[in-house]
PDB file of C-alpha atoms and ligand atoms in Angstrom:
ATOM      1  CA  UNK A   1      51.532  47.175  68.303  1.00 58.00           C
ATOM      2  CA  UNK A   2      49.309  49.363  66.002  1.00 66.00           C
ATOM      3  CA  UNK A   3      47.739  46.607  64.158  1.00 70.00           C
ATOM      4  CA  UNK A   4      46.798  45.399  68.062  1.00 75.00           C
ATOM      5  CA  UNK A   5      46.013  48.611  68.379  1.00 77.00           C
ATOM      6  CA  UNK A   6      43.292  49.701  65.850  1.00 80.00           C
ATOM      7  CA  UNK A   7      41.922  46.108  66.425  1.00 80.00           C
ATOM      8  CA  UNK A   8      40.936  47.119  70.138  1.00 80.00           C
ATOM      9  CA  UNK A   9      40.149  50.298  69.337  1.00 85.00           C
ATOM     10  CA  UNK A  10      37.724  49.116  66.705  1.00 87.00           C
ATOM     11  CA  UNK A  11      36.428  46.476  68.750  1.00 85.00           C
ATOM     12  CA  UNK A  12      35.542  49.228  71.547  1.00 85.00           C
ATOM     13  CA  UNK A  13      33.305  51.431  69.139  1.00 90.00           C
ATOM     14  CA  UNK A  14      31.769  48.309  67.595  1.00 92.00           C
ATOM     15  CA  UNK A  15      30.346  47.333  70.661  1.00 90.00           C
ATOM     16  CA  UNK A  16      28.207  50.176  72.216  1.00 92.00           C
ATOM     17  CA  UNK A  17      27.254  51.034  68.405  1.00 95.00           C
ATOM     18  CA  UNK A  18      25.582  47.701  67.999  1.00 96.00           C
ATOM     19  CA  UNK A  19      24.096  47.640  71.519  1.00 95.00           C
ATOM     20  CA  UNK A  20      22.595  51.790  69.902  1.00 97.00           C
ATOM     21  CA  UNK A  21      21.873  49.964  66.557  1.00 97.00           C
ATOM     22  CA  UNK A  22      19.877  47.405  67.903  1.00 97.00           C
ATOM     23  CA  UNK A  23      17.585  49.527  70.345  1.00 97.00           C
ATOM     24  CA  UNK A  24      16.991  51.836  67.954  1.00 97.00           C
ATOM     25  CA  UNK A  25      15.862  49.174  65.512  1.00 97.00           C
ATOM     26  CA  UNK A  26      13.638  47.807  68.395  1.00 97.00           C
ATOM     27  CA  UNK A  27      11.918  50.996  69.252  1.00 97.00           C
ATOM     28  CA  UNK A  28      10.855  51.606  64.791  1.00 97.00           C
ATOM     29  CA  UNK A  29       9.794  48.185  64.806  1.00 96.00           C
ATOM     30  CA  UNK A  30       7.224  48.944  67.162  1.00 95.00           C
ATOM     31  CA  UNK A  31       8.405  48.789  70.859  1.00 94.00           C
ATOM     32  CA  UNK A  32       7.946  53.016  70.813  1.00 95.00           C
ATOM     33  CA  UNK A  33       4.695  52.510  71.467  1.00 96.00           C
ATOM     34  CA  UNK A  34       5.199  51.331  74.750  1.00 95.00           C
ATOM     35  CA  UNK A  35       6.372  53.806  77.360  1.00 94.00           C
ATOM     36  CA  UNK A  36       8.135  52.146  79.672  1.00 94.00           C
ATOM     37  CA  UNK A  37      10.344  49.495  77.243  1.00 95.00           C
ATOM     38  CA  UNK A  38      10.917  52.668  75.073  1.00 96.00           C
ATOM     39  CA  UNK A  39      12.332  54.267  78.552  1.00 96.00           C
ATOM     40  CA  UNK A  40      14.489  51.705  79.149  1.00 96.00           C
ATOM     41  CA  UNK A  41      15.716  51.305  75.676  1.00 96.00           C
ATOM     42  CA  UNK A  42      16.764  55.105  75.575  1.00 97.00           C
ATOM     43  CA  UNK A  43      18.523  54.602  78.871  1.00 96.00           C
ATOM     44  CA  UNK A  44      20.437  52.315  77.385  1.00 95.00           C
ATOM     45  CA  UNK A  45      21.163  54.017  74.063  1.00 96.00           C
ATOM     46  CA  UNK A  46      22.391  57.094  76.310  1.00 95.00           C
ATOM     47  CA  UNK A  47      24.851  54.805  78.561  1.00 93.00           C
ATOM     48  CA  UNK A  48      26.142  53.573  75.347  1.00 93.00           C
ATOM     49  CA  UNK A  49      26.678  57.336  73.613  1.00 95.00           C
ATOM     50  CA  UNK A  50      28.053  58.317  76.789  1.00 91.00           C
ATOM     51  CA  UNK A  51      30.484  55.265  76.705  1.00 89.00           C
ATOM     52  CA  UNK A  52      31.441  55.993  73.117  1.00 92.00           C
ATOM     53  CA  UNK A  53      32.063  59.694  73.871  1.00 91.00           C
ATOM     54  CA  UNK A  54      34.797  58.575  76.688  1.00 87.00           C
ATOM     55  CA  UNK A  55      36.577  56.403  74.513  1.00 87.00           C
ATOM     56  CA  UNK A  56      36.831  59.597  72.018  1.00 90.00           C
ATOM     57  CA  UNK A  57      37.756  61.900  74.544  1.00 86.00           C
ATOM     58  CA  UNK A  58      40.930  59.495  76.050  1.00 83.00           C
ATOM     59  CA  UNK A  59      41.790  58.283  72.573  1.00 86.00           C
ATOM     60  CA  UNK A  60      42.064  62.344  71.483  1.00 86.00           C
ATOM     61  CA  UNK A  61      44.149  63.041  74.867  1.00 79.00           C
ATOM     62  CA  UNK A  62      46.602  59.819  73.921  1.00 80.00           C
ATOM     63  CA  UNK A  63      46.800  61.014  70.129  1.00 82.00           C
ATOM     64  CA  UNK A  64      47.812  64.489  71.715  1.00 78.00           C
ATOM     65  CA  UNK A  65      49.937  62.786  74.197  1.00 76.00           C
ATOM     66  CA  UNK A  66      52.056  60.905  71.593  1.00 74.00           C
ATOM     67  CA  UNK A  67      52.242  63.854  69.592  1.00 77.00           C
ATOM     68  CA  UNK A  68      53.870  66.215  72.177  1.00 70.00           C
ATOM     69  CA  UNK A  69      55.326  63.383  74.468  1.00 65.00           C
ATOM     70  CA  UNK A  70      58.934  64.911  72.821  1.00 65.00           C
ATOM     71  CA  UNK A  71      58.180  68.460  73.544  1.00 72.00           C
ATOM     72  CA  UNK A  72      56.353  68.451  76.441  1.00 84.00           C
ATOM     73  CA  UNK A  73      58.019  72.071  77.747  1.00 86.00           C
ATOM     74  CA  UNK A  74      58.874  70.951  81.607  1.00 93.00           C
ATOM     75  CA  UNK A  75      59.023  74.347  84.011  1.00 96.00           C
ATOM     76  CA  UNK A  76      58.321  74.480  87.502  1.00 98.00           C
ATOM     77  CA  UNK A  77      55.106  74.020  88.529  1.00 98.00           C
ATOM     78  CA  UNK A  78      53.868  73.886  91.908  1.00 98.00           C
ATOM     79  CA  UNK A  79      51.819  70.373  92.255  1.00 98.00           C
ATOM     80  CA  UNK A  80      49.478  71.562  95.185  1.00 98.00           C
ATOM     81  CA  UNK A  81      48.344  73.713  92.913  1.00 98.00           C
ATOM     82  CA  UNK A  82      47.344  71.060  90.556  1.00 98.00           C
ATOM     83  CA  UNK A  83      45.917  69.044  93.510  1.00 98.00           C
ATOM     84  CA  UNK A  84      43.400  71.811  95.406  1.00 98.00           C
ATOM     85  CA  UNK A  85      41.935  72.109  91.421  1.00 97.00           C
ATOM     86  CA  UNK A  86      41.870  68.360  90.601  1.00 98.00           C
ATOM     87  CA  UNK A  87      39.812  68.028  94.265  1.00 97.00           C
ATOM     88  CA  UNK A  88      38.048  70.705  93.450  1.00 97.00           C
ATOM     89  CA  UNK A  89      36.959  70.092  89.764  1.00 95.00           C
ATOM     90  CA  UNK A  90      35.851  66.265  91.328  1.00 96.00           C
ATOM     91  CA  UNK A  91      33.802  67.449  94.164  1.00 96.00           C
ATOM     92  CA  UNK A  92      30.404  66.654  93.242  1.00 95.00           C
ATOM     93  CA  UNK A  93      31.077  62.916  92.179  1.00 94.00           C
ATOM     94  CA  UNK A  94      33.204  62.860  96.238  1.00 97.00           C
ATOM     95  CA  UNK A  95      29.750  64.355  97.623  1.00 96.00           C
ATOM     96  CA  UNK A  96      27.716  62.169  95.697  1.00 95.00           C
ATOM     97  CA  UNK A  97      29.746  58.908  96.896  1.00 96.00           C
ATOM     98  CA  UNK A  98      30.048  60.138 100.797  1.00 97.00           C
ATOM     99  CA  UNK A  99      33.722  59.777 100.221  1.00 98.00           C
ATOM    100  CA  UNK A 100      35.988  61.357 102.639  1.00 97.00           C
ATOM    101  CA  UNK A 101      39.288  62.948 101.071  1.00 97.00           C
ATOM    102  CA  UNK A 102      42.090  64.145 103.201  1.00 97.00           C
ATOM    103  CA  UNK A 103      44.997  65.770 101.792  1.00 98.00           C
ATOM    104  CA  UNK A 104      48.250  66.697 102.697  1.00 97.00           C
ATOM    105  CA  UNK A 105      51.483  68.032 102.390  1.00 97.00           C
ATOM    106  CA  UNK A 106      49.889  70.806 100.275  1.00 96.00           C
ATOM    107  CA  UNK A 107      50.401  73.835 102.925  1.00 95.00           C
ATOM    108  CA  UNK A 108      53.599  75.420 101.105  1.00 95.00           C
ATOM    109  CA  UNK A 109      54.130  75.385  97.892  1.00 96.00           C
ATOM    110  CA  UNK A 110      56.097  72.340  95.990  1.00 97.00           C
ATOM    111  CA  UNK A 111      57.849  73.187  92.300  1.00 97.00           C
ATOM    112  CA  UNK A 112      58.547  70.241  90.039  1.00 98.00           C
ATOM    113  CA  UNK A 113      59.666  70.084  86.790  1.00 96.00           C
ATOM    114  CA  UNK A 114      56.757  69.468  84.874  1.00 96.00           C
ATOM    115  CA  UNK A 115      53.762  70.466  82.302  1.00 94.00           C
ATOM    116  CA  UNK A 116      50.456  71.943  84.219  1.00 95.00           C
ATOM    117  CA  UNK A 117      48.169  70.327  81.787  1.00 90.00           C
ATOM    118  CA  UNK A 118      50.242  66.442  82.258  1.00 92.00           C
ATOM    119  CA  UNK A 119      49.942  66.930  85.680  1.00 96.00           C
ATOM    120  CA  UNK A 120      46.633  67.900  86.131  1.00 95.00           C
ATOM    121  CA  UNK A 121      45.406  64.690  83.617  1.00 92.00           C
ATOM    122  CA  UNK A 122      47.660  62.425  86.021  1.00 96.00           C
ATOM    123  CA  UNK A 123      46.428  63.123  88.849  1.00 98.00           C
ATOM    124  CA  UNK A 124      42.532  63.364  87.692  1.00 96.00           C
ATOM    125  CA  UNK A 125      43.019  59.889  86.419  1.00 95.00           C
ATOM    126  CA  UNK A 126      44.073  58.779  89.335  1.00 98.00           C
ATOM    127  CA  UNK A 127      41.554  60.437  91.545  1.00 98.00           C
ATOM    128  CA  UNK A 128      38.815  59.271  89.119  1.00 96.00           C
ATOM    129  CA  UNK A 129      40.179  55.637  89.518  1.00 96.00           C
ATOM    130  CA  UNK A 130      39.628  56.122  93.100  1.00 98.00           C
ATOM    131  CA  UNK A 131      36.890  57.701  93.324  1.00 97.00           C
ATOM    132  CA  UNK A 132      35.009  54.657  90.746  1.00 94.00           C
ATOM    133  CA  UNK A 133      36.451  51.623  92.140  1.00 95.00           C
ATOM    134  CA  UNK A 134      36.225  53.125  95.774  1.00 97.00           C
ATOM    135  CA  UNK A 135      32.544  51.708  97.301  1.00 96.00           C
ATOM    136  CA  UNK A 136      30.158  54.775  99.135  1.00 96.00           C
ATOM    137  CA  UNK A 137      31.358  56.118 102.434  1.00 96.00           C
ATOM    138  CA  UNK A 138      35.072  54.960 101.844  1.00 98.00           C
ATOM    139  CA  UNK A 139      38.599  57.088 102.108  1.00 98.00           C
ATOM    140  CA  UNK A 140      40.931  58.925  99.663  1.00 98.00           C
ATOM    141  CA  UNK A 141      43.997  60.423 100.384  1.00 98.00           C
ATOM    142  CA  UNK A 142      46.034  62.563  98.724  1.00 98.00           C
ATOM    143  CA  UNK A 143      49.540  62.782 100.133  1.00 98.00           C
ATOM    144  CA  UNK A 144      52.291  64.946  98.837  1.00 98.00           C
ATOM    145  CA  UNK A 145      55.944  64.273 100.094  1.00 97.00           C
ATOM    146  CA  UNK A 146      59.633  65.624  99.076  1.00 95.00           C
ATOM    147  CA  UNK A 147      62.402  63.225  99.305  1.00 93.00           C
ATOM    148  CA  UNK A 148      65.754  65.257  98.398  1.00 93.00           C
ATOM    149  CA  UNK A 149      65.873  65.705  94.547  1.00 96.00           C
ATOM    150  CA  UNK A 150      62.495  63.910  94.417  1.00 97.00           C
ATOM    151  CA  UNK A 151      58.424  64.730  95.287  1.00 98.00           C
ATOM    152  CA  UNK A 152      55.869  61.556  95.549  1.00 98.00           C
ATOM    153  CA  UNK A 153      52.438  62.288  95.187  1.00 98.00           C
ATOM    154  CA  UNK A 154      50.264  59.661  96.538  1.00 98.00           C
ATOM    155  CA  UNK A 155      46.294  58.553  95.979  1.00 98.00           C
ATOM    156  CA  UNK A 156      45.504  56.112  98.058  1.00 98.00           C
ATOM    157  CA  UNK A 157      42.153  54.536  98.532  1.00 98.00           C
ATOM    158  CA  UNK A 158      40.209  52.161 100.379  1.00 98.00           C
ATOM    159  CA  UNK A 159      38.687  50.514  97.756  1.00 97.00           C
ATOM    160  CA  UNK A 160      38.314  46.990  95.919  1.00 96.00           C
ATOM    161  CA  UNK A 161      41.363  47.007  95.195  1.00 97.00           C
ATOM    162  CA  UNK A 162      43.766  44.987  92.608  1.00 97.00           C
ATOM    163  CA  UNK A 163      44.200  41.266  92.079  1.00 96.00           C
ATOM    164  CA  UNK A 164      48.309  40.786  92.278  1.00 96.00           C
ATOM    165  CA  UNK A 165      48.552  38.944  88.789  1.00 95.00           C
ATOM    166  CA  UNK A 166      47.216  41.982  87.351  1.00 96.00           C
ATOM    167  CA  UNK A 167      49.262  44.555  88.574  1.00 96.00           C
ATOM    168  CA  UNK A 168      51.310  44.539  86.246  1.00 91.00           C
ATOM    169  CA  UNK A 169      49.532  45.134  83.240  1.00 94.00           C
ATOM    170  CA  UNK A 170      46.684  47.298  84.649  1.00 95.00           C
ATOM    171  CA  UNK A 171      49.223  50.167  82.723  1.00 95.00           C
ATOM    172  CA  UNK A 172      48.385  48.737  79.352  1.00 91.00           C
ATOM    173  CA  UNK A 173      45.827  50.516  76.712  1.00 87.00           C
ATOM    174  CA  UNK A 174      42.482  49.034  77.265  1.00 85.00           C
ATOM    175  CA  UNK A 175      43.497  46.756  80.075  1.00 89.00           C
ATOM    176  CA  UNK A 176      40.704  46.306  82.599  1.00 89.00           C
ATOM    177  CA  UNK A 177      40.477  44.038  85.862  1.00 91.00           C
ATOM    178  CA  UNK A 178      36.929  43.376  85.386  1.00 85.00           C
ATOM    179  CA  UNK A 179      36.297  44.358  81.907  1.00 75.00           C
ATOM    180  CA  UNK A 180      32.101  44.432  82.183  1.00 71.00           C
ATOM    181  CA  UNK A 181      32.303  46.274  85.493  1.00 69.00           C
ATOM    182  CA  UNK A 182      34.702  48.751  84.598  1.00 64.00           C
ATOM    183  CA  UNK A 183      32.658  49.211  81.397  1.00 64.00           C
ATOM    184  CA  UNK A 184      29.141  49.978  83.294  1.00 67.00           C
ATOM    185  CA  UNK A 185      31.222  52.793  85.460  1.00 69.00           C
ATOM    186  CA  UNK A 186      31.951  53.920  81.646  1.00 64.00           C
ATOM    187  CA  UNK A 187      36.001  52.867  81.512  1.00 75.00           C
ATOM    188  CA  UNK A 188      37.589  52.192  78.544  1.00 80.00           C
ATOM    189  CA  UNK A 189      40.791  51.261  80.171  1.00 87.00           C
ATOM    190  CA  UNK A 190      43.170  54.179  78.434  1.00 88.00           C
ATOM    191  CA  UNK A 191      43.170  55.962  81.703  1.00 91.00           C
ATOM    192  CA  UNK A 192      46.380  54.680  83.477  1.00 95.00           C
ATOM    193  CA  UNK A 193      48.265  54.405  80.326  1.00 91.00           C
ATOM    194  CA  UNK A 194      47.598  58.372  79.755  1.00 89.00           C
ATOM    195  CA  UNK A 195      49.301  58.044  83.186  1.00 94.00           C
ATOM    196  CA  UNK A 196      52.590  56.226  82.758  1.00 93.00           C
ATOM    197  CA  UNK A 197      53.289  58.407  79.296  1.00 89.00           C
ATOM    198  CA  UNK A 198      52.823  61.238  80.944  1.00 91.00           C
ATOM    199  CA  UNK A 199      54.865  60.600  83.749  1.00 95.00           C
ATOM    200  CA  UNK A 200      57.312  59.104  81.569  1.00 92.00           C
ATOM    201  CA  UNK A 201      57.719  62.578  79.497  1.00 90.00           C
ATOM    202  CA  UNK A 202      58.146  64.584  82.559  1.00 94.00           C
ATOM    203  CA  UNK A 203      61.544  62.146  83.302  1.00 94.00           C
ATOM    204  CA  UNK A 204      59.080  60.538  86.175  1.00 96.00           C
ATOM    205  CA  UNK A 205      56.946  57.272  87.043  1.00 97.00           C
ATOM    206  CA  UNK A 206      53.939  55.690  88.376  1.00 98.00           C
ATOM    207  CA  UNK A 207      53.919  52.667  90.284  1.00 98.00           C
ATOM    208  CA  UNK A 208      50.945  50.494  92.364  1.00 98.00           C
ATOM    209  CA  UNK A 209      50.546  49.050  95.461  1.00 98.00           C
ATOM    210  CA  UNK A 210      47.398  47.132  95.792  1.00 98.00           C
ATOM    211  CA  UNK A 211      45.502  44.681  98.264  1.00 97.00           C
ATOM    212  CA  UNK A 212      42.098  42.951  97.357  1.00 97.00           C
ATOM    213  CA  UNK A 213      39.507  44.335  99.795  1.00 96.00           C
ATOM    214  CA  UNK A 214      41.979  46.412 100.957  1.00 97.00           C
ATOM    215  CA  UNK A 215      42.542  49.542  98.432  1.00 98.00           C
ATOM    216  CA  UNK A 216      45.296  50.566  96.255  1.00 98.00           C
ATOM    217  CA  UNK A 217      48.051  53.209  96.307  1.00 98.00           C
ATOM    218  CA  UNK A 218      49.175  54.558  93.728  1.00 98.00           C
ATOM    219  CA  UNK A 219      52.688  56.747  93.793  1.00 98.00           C
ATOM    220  CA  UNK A 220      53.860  59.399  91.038  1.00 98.00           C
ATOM    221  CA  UNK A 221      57.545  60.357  91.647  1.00 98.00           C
ATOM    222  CA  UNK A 222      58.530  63.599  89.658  1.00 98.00           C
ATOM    223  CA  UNK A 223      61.770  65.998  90.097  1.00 97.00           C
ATOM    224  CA  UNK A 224      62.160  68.587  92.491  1.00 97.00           C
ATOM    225  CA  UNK A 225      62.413  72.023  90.151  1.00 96.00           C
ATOM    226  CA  UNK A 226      65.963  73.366  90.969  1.00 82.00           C
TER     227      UNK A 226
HETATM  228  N1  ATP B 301      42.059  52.766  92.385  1.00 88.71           N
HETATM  229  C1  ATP B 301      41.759  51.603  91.802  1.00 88.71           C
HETATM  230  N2  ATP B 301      41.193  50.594  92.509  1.00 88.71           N
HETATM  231  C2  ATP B 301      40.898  49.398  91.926  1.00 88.71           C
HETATM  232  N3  ATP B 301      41.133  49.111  90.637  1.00 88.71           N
HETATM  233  C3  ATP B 301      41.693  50.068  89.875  1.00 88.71           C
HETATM  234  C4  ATP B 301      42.031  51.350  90.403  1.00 88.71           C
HETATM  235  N4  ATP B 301      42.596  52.080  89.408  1.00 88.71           N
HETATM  236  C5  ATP B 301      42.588  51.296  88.313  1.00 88.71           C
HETATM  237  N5  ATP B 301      42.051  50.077  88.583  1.00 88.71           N
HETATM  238  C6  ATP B 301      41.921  48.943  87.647  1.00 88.71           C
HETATM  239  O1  ATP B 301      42.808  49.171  86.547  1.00 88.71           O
HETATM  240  C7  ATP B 301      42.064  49.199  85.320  1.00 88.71           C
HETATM  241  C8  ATP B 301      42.699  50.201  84.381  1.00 88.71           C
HETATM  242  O2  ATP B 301      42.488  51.534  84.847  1.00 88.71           O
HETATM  243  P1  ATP B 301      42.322  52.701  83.790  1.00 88.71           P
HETATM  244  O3  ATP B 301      42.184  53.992  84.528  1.00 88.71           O
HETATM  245  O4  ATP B 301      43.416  52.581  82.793  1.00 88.71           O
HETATM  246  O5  ATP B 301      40.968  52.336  83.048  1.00 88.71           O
HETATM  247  P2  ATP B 301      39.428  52.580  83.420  1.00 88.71           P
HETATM  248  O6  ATP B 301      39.310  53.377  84.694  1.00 88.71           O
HETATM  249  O7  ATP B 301      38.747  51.258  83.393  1.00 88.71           O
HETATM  250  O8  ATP B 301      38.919  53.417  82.190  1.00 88.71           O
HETATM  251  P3  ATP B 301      39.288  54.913  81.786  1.00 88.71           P
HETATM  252  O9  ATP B 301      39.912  54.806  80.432  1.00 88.71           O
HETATM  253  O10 ATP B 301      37.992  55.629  81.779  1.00 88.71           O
HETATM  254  O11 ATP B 301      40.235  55.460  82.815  1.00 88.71           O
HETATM  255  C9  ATP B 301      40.641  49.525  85.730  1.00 88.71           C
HETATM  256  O12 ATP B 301      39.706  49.035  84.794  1.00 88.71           O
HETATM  257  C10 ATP B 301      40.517  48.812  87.078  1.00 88.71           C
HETATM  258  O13 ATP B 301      40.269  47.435  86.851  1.00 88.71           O
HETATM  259 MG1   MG B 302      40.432  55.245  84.809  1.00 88.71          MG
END
């Protein structure tokens, strides 16, 4: 598993650093004398930082993640409180797409036993899923529901949805449907693993429903705070 594991990981900074090392190897030889190659090339050095950077910033959260997945401290924590900031902190990216976002279920307050910070990295991995594999003008809901000892939270979205033979490794580290699209909308495929660990360590889960074309749904079940 680790041995798989530094292997991908090393395999995901190689990439984008030879894609930098070979622009900027292209621009001293010469092509920085010409304006508009040297645009492009920096446009691509930048998408390539900025891919590099992401793949820091989940493998720091999963390093933390394993590292406190014992002593995650579960209280009660009210979810739509988690969900009006997750929508909130997103908002721009919603504009910028024309998405439409309905929510509900949020109008009184709903205590789980869980960790603010776990849920609010849940549920902003699953909105930014949404939100990236969701095409301009579609639909995201948000749906909160109790079920006796138990609260579903819901994203659903009307997006491209997931090929059936994947679904069931789409949880994986570095698993990606469509590895070179989900790489230019700067994935590294660590998000929905964050997901299930997290879930996992607050005695919950995650599961998918998905149709190509169609969008996906995707359902986090935690405990009802008694
Ligand atoms: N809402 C969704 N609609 C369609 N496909 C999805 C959705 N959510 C996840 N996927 C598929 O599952 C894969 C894994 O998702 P995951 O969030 O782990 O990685 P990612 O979004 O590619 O990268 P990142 O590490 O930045 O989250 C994605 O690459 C995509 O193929
Ligand atoms: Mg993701």
């Amino acid at each position: 598993m680790r041995r798989d594991f530094v292997a991908n990981v090393s395999h995901e900074i190689k990439t984008p650093l030879t894609s930098i090392k070979g622009y900027v190897e292209t621009l001293l030889s010469g092509a920085i004398n010409e304006p508009r190659t040297s645009m492009r090339f920096l446009e691509k050095i930048e998408r390539n930082s900025e891919r590099l950077s992401n793949l820091v910033q989940d493998l720091l959260s999963l390093a933390r993640i394993e590292a406190t997945e014992e002593t995650l401290k579960l209280t009660a924590t009210d979810w739509c409180e988690v969900i009006t900031s997750v929508i909130a902190r997103n908002e721009d990216v919603i504009t910028q797409k024309s998405l439409r976002v309905k929510v509900s279920g949020i109008s009184t307050p709903q205590l789980v036993m869980g960790d603010r910070e776990a849920m609010t990295q849940v549920l902003d991995n699953l909105l930014t899923n949404a939100i990236k594999y969701t095409p301009e003008g579609g639909r995201v809901s948000v749906v909160l529901s109790a079920k006796g000892a138990q609260t579903r939270l819901e994203v659903e979205d009307t997006g491209i949805g997931i090929p059936p033979e994947h679904l069931d490794r789409i949880f994986e580290r570095f698993y990606r449907v469509d590895k070179a699209r989900s790489r230019e909308l700067g994935g590294t495929g660590l998000g929905l693993s964050i997901v299930k660990h997290l879930a996992a360590a607050m005695g919950g889960d995650v599961q998918v429903e998905s149709s190509v074309g169609i969008g996906s749904k995707f359902t986090v079940r935690l405990q009802v705070a008694t």
